[in-house]
XYZ file of C-alpha atoms in Angstrom:
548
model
C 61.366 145.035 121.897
C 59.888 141.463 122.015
C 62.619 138.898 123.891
C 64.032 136.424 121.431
C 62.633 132.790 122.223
C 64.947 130.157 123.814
C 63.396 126.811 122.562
C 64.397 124.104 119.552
C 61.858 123.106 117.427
C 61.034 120.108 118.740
C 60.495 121.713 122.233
C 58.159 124.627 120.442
C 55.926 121.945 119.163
C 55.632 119.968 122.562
C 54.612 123.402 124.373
C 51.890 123.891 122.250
C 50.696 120.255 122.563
C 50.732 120.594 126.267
C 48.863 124.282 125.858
C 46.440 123.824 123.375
C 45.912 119.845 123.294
C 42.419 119.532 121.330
C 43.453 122.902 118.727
C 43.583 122.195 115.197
C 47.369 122.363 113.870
C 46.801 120.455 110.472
C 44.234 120.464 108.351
C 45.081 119.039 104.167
C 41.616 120.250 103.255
C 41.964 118.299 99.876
C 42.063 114.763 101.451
C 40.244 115.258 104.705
C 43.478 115.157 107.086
C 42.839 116.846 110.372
C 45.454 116.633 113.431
C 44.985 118.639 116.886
C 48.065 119.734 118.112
C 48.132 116.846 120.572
C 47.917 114.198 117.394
C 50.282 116.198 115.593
C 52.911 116.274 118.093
C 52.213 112.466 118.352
C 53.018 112.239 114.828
C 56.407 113.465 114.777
C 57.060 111.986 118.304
C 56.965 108.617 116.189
C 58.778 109.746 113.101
C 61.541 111.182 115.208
C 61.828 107.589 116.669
C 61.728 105.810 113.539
C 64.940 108.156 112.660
C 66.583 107.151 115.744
C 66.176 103.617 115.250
C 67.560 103.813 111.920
C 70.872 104.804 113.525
C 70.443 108.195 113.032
C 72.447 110.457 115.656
C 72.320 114.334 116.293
C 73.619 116.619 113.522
C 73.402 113.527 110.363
C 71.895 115.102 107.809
C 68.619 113.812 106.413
C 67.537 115.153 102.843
C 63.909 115.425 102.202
C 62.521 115.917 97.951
C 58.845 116.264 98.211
C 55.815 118.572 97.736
C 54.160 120.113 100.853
C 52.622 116.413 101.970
C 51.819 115.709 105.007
C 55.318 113.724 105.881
C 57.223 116.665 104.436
C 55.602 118.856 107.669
C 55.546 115.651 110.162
C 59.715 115.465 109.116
C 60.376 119.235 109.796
C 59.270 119.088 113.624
C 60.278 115.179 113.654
C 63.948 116.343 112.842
C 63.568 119.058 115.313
C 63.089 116.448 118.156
C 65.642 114.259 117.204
C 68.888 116.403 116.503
C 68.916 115.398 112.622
C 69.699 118.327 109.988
C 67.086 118.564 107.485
C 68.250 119.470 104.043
C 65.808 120.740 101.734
C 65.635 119.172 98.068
C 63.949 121.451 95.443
C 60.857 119.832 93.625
C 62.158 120.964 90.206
C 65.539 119.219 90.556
C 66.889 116.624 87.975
C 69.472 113.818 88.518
C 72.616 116.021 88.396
C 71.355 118.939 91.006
C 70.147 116.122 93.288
C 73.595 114.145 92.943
C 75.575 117.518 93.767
C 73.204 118.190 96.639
C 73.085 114.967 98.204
C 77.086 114.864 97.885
C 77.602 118.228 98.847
C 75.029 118.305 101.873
C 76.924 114.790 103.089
C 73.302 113.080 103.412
C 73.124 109.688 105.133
C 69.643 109.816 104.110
C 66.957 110.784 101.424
C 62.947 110.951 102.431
C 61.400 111.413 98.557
C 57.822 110.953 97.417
C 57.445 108.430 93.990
C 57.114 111.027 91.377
C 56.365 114.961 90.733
C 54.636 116.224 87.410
C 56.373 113.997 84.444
C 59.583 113.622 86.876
C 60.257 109.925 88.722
C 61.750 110.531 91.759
C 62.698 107.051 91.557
C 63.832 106.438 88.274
C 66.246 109.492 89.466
C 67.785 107.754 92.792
C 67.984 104.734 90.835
C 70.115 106.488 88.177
C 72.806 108.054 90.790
C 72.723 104.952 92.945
C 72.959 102.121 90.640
C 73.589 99.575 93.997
C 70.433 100.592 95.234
C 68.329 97.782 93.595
C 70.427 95.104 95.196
C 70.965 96.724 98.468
C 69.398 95.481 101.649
C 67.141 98.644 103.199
C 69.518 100.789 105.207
C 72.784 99.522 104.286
C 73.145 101.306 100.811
C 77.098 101.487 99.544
C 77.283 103.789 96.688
C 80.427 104.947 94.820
C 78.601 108.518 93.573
C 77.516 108.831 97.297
C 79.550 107.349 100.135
C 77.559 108.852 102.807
C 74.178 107.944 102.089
C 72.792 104.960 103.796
C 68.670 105.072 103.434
C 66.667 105.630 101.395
C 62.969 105.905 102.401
C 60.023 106.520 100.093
C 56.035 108.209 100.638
C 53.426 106.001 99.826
C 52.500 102.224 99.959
C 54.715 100.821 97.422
C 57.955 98.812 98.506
C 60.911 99.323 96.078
C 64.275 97.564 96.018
C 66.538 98.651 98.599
C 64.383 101.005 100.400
C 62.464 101.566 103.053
C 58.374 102.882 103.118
C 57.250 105.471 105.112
C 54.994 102.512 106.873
C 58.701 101.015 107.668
C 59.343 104.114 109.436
C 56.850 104.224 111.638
C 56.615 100.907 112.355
C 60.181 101.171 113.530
C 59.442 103.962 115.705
C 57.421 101.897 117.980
C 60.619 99.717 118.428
C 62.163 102.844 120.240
C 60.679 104.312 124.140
C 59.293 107.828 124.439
C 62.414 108.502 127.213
C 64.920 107.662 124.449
C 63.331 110.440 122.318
C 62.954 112.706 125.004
C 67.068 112.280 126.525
C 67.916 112.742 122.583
C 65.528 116.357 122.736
C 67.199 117.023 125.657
C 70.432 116.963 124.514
C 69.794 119.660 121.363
C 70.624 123.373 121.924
C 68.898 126.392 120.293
C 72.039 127.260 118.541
C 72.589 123.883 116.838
C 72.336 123.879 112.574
C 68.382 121.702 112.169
C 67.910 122.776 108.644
C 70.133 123.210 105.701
C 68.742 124.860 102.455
C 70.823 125.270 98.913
C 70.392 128.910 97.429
C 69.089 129.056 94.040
C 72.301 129.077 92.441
C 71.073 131.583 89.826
C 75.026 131.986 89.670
C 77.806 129.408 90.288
C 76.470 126.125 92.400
C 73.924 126.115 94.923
C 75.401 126.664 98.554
C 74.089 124.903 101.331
C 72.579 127.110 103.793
C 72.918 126.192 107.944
C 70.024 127.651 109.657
C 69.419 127.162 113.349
C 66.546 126.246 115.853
C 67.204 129.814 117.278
C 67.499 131.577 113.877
C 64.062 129.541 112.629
C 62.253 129.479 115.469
C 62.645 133.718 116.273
C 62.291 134.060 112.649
C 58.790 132.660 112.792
C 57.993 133.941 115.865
C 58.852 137.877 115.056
C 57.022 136.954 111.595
C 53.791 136.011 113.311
C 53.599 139.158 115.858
C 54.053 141.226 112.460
C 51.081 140.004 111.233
C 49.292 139.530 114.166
C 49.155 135.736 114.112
C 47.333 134.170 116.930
C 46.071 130.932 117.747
C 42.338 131.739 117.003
C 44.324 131.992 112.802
C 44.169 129.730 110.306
C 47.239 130.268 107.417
C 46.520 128.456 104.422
C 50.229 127.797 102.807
C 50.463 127.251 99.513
C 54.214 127.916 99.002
C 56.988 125.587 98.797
C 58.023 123.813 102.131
C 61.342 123.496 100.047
C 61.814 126.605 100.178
C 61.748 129.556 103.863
C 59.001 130.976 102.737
C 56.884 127.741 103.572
C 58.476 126.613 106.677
C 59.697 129.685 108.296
C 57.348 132.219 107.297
C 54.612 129.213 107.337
C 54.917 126.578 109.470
C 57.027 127.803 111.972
C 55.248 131.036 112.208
C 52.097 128.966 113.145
C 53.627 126.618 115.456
C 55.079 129.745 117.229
C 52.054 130.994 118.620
C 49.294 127.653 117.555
C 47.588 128.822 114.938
C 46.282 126.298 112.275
C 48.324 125.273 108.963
C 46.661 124.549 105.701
C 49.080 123.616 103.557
C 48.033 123.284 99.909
C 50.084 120.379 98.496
C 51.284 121.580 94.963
C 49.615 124.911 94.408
C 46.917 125.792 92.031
C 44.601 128.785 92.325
C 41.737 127.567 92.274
C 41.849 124.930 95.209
C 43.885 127.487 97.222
C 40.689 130.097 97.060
C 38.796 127.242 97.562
C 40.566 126.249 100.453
C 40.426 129.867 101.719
C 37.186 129.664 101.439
C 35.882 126.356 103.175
C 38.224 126.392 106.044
C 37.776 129.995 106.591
C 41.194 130.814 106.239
C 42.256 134.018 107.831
C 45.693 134.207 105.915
C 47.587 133.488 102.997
C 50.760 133.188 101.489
C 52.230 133.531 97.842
C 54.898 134.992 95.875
C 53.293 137.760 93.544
C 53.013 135.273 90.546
C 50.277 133.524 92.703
C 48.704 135.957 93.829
C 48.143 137.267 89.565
C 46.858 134.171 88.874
C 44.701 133.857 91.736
C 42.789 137.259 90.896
C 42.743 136.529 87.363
C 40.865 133.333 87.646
C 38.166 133.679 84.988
C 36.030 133.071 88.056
C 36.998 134.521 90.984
C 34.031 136.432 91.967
C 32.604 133.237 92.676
C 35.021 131.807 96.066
C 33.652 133.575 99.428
C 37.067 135.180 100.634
C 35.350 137.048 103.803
C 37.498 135.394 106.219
C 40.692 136.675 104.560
C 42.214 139.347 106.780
C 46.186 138.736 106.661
C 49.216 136.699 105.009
C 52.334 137.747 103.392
C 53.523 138.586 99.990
C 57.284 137.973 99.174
C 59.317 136.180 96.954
C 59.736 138.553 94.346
C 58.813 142.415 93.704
C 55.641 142.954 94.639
C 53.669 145.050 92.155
C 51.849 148.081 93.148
C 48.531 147.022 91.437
C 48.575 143.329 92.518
C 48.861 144.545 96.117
C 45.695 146.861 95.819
C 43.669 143.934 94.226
C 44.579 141.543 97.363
C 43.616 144.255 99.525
C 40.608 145.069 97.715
C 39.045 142.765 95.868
C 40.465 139.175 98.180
C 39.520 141.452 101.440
C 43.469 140.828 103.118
C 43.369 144.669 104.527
C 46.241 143.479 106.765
C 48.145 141.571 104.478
C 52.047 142.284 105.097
C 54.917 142.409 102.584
C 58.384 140.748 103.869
C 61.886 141.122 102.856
C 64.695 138.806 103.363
C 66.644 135.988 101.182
C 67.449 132.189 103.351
C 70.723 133.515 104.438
C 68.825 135.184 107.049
C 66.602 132.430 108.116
C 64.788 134.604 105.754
C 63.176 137.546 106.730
C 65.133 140.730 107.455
C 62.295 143.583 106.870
C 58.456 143.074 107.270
C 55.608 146.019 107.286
C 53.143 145.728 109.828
C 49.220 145.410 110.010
C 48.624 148.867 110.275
C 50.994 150.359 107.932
C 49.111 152.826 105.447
C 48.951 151.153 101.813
C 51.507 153.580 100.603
C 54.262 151.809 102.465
C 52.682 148.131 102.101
C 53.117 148.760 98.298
C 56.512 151.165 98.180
C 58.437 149.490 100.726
C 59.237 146.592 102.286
C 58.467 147.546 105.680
C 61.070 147.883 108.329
C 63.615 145.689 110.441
C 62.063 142.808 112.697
C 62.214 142.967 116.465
C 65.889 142.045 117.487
C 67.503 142.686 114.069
C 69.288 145.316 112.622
C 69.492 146.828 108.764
C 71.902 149.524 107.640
C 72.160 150.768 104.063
C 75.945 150.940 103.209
C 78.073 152.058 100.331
C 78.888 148.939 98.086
C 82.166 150.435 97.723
C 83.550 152.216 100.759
C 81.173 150.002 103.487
C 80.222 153.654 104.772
C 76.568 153.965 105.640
C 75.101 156.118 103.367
C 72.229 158.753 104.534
C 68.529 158.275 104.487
C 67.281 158.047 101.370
C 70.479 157.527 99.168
C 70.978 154.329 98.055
C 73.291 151.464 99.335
C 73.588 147.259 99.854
C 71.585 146.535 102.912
C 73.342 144.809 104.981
C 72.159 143.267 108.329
C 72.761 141.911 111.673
C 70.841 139.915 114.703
C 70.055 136.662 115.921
C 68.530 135.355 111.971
C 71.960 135.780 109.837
C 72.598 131.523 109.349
C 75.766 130.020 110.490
C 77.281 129.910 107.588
C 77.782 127.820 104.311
C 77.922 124.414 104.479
C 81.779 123.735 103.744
C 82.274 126.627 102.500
C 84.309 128.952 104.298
C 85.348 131.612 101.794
C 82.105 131.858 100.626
C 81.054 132.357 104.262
C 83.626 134.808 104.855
C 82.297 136.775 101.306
C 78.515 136.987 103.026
C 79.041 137.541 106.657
C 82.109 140.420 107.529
C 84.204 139.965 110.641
C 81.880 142.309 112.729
C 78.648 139.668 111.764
C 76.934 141.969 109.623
C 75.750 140.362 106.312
C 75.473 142.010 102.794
C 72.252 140.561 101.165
C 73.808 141.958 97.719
C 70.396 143.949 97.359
C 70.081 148.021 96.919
C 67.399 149.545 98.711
C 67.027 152.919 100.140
C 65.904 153.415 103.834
C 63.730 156.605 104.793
C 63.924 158.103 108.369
C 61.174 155.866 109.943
C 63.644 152.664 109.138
C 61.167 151.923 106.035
C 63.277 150.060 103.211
C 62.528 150.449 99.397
C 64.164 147.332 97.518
C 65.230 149.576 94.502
C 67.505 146.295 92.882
C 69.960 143.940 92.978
C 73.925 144.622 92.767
C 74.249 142.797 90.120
C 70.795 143.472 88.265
C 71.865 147.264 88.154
C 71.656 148.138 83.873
C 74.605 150.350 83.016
C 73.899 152.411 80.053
C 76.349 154.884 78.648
C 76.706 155.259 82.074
C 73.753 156.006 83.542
C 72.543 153.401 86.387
C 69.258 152.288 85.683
C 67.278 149.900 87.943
C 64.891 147.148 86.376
C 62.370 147.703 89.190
C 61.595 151.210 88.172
C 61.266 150.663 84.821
C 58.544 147.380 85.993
C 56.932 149.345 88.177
C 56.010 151.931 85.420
C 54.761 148.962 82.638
C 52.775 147.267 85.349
C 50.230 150.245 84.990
C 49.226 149.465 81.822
C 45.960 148.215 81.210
C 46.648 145.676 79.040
C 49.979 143.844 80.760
C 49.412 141.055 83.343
C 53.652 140.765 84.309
C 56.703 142.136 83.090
C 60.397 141.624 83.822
C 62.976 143.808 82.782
C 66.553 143.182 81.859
C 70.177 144.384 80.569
C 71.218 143.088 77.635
C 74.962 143.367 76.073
C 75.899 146.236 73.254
C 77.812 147.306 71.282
C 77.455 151.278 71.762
C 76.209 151.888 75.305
C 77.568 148.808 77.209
C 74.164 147.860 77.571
C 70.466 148.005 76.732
C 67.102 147.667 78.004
C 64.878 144.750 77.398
C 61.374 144.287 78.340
C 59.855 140.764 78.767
C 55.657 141.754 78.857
C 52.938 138.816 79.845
C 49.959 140.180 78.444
C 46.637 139.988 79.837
C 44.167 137.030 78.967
C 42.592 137.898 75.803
C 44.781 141.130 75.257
C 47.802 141.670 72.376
C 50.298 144.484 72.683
C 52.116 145.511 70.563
C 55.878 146.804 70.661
C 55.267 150.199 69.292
C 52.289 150.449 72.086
C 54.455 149.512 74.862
C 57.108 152.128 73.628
C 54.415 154.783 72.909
C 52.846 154.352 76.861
C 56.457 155.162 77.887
C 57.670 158.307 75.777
C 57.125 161.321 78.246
C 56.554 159.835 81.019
C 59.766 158.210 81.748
C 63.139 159.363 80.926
C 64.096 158.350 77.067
C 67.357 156.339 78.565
C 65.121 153.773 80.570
C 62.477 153.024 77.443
C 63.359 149.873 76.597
C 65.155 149.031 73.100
C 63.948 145.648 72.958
C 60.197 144.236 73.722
C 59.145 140.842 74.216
C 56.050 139.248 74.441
C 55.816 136.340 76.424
C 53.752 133.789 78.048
C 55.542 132.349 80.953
C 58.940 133.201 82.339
C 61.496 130.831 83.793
C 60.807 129.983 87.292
C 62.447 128.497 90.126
C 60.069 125.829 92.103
C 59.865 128.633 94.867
C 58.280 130.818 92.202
C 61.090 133.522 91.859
C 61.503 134.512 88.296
C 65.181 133.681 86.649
C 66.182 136.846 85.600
C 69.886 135.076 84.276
C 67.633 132.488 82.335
C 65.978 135.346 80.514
C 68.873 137.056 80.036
C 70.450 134.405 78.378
C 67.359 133.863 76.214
C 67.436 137.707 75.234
C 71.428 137.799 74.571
C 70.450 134.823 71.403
C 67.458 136.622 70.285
C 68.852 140.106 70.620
C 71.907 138.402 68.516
C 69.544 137.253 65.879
C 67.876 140.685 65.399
C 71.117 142.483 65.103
C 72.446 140.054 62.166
C-alpha cells in the first residue's frame, strides 16, 4: 500500500519547482501562456504575498468566482502557501446563492473575474454590497456581509472600491520571500485550505472543509491510478469550481509534475483541439462532455494519437460512451472514478489495466489508504458481496466536516469516522463497486424497488438516443411511476410508442416507463451533473397536465 504524503500544498508545489525547475506545469494553449514549474511556483510565491499584505492571516477565508483562468490555478497553490481557506464560488451562481455563500463561508474576501456568459459578476457584488462603490479598496463595511473586506477583480479595469489583480501583485513585492516562507512554515497538513458548497440539489448548499492532507493524498492516489507521471500532459477541461478540476486535475498533476492544460470554459471542439496540438496524453470530463465531444459533426478530423488516459466521473457513465472513448478517441487506459466532495472526492477508481467489462460496469475499487464497506441503510450491518447497501467509507479523504454545521456533520460522518455517501452500490469479491443508485433516487412502485440506472443503462442502447435520464414521478395508484427524459440523436426523432416498443420483452413490464419525454438539454449544474430534482419537478407539472 502506497504511504500517504505528509506535505501542504504550498510545500508540494515548491518540491516540484526545486525537482523539475525548467518542466512545463502550465500551458493555456488558447492564449499562448506557458509557465515551467520554476515560473509557476514564482507566480503564486507573489500572489500568496499580495494576500499577506492585504492583512490576510492563516485560516481567513478567501472566496474565488471564476472560470478555470489562469489566476483561478495561480490562487489554489497561492492559498496553499499562505494559510488562507479557499472557498469555491460556482460559475452558474446568481446574486442570492453568492450572498448565502459569501455569508455562510464568513469570507473576508472575494477574487471574481468581470463577467461569465450574459452574467456580470459585477453588477452582482454591486447589488449585495451597495457600500462598495464608495468604499476605499480593502476597507469594505457592508450590512449584508460584515466579514468581507476586499474585493479584488481579473483583468485591467479598476472599479470603485476594489482592487485589480495588477494591485495584487504589485503589493506582493511590498512583502520579503522569508515572510512567506515563516507563514508556509507555520501550516500543517491537517489544516482546512479549501472549502467547497455541495450542490444543494436539496436544502442549502453546505460548505465543505477539505484539507491539505485530504487534497493532496487525494490527488496523489488519483495520479498512481492512472499512471500519471511527469513525462503526462492532462488537458482539464472541468470546472476548477468544482473537485473534479482541482483534485482530480490540478492536484493530481502537481503531485507527481506532470503538465496542466486547463481549457478555460469548455467547448468540444477547442478541447480536441487542444488534445491534439499539445499532445495531450489525458483528459477529463463528466460523460455529457465526453457525448458531445464524439458527436462533433467533425471529429474524425482532430489527431487524438497521443490520448492514452484521463478520467470519466461526474455522473453515470454510459456503457457505449465509454467504448467510443476507448475506441474511437484512442484513451485505452482511461479510468472511471467514484466519489462525491465530502471525500475530497474520490472514494473508488479502476485502474489502467482493468478489463473493459469493469471500466464500464463498475466503478473500480477503493484507493490506496481508504476503506469502502457496503452496509444496510437500515440496520448499518454490512451486507454480503453482491447484495446491495449505502457505501459508506473511511480513510485519510473523508473532509473535516461542514462548515458550521455540526448536526449536519454528525448526519454524514458516524462516531466511528465512517461516512455514508447516501449512494447504493453493490461490491463483488475483488472489492469492485457497481453504483446501482442513489437512496433517495430509488423509484418505489407498488412496491417494487426499481433503480433509474438500470432502466438508463438499457435505453442508452438504442440506436437512435444520444442521453437519457430516468425518474419517479408521484401517483395516484402505485405510489409512483416511471418517467423517461430521451435526448435524441442529431438528426434522429423517436417516438414514444418506439421507445416503449424497444423495451417490451426485454425488460421487466414494471420498469417500462409510463411517461416519455423528448428533450433537448437537461438541467445542469456548472460541474455538469444533471439535476435529477429539477426534472422531476418539471415532470410532476407536465405529468399533472396530462392527467387533467
Amino acid at each position: 500500500m502506497s504511504s500517504l504524503l505528509n506535505v501542504t500544498i504550498g510545500e508540494l508545489l515548491k518540491q516540484k519547482a526545486e525537482l523539475h525547475p525548467d518542466h512545463e506545469a502550465v500551458v493555456y494553449a488558447d492564449r499562448n501562456l506557458r509557465l515551467s514549474y520554476k515560473e509557476f511556483d514564482d507566480q503564486c510565491n507573489l500572489v500568496a504575498k499580495g494576500l499577506m499584505r492585504l492583512g490576510i492571516n492563516k485560516n481567513d477565508h478567501i472566496a474565488i468566482w471564476a472560470t478555470n483562468t489562469p489566476e483561478w490555478l495561480t490562487c489554489q497553490f497561492a492559498t496553499g502557501k499562505m494559510g488562507g481557506v479557499l472557498v469555491t464560488v460556482n460559475t452558474n451562481y446568481r446574486t442570492s446563492e453568492l450572498e448565502y455563500l459569501l455569508r455562510q463561508s464568513d469570507s473576508k474576501t472575494i477574487i471574481l473575474m468581470e463577467n461569465y456568459r450574459t452574467a456580470s459578476y459585477i453588477d452582482m457584488i454591486y447589488e449585495i454590497c451597495p457600500e462598495l462603490k464608495e468604499s476605499e479598496a480593502g476597507n469594505l463595511t457592508s450590512t449584508r456581509l460584515p466579514e468581507l473586506k476586499n474585493v479584488i477583480v481579473l483583468g485591467e479595469t479598476r472599479y470603485p472600491g476594489t482592487y485589480n489583480w495588477n494591485d495584487l501583485l504589485l503589493l506582493g513585492n511590498e512583502v520579503a520571500d522569508e515572510e512567506l516562507e515563516k507563514r508556509l512554515m507555520s501550516l500543517d497538513p491537517n489544516d482546512v485550505i479549501n472549502m467547497q458548497y455541495t450542490s444543494g440539489t436539496t436544502g442549502f448548499p453546505k460548505g465543505v472543509m477539505l484539507t491539505h492532507n485530504n487534497i493532496v493524498n487525494n490527488g496523489y492516489n488519483i495520479a498512481n491510478c492512472m499512471k500519471l507521471t511527469k513525462e503526462d500532459r492532462l488537458c482539464i477541461p472541468v470546472p476548477f469550481f468544482h473537485c473534479f478540476g482541482c483534485v482530480l486535475g490540478t492536484m493530481a498533476c502537481v503531485s507527481v509534475g506532470a503538465t496542466m492544460v486547463p481549457i478555460q470554459e469548455f467547448n468540444p471542439s477547442e478541447v480536441l483541439q487542444t488534445v491534439q496540438d499539445e499532445k495531450c496524453t489525458g483528459l477529463h470530463g463528466v460523460p455529457t462532455m465526453f457525448i458531445t465531444e464524439l458527436n462533433l459533426a467533425d471529429f474524425d478530423k482532430y489527431d487524438l494519437s497521443s490520448l492514452r488516459t484521463g478520467i470519466m466521473a461526474g455522473s453515470n457513465c454510459p456503457i457505449e460512451v465509454m467504448k467510443g472513448v476507448i475506441n474511437k478517441m484512442g484513451a485505452t487506459e482511461i479510468t472511471i472514478a467514484y466519489g462525491q466532495t465530502e471525500s475530497s472526492p474520490v472514494i473508488t477508481q479502476t485502474r489502467t489495466n482493468d478489463p473493459i467489462e469493469l471500466r464500464v460496469e463498475t466503478v473500480g475499487r477503493a484507493l490506496p489508504n481508504v476503506e469502502v464497506k457496503i452496509v444496510d441503510p437500515i440496520t448499518n450491518k454490512v451486507v454480503k458481496n453482491g447484495e446491495q447497501g449505502e457505501l459508506c467509507t473511511r480513510g485519510y479523504h473523508v473532509m473535516k466536516g461542514y462548515y458550521k454545521n455540526p448536526d449536519a456533520t454528525k448526519e454524514a460522518i458516524d462516531e466511528d469516522g465512517w461516512l455514508h455517501t447516501g449512494d447504493l452500490a453493490v461490491m463483488d469479491d475483488n472489492g469492485y463497486c457497481k453504483i446501482t443508485g442513489r437512496l433517495k433516487d430509488m423509484i418505489i412502485r407498488g412496491g417494487e424497488n426499481i433503480y433509474p440506472r438500470e432502466i438508463e443503462e438499457f435505453l442508452y442502447a438504442h440506436p437512435k438516443i444520444l442521453d437519457v435520464q430516468v425518474i419517479g414521478v408521484p401517483d395516484e395508484k402505485y405510489g409512483e411511476e416511471i418517467m423517461a427524459w430521451i435526448i435524441p440523436k442529431e438528426g434522429e426523432n423517436i417516438s414514444i410508442e418506439e421507445v416503449r416498443e424497444y423495451c417490451k420483452d426485454k425488460i421487466s413490464h414494471h420498469k417500462i416507463p409510463r411517461y416519455v419525454e423528448i428533450t433537448d438539454s437537461y438541467p445542469m449544474t456548472a460541474s455538469g451533473k444533471i439535476q435529477k430534482y429539477l426534472l422531476r419537478r418539471q415532470a410532476i407539472e407536465l405529468v399533472g397536465n396530462k392527467n387533467h
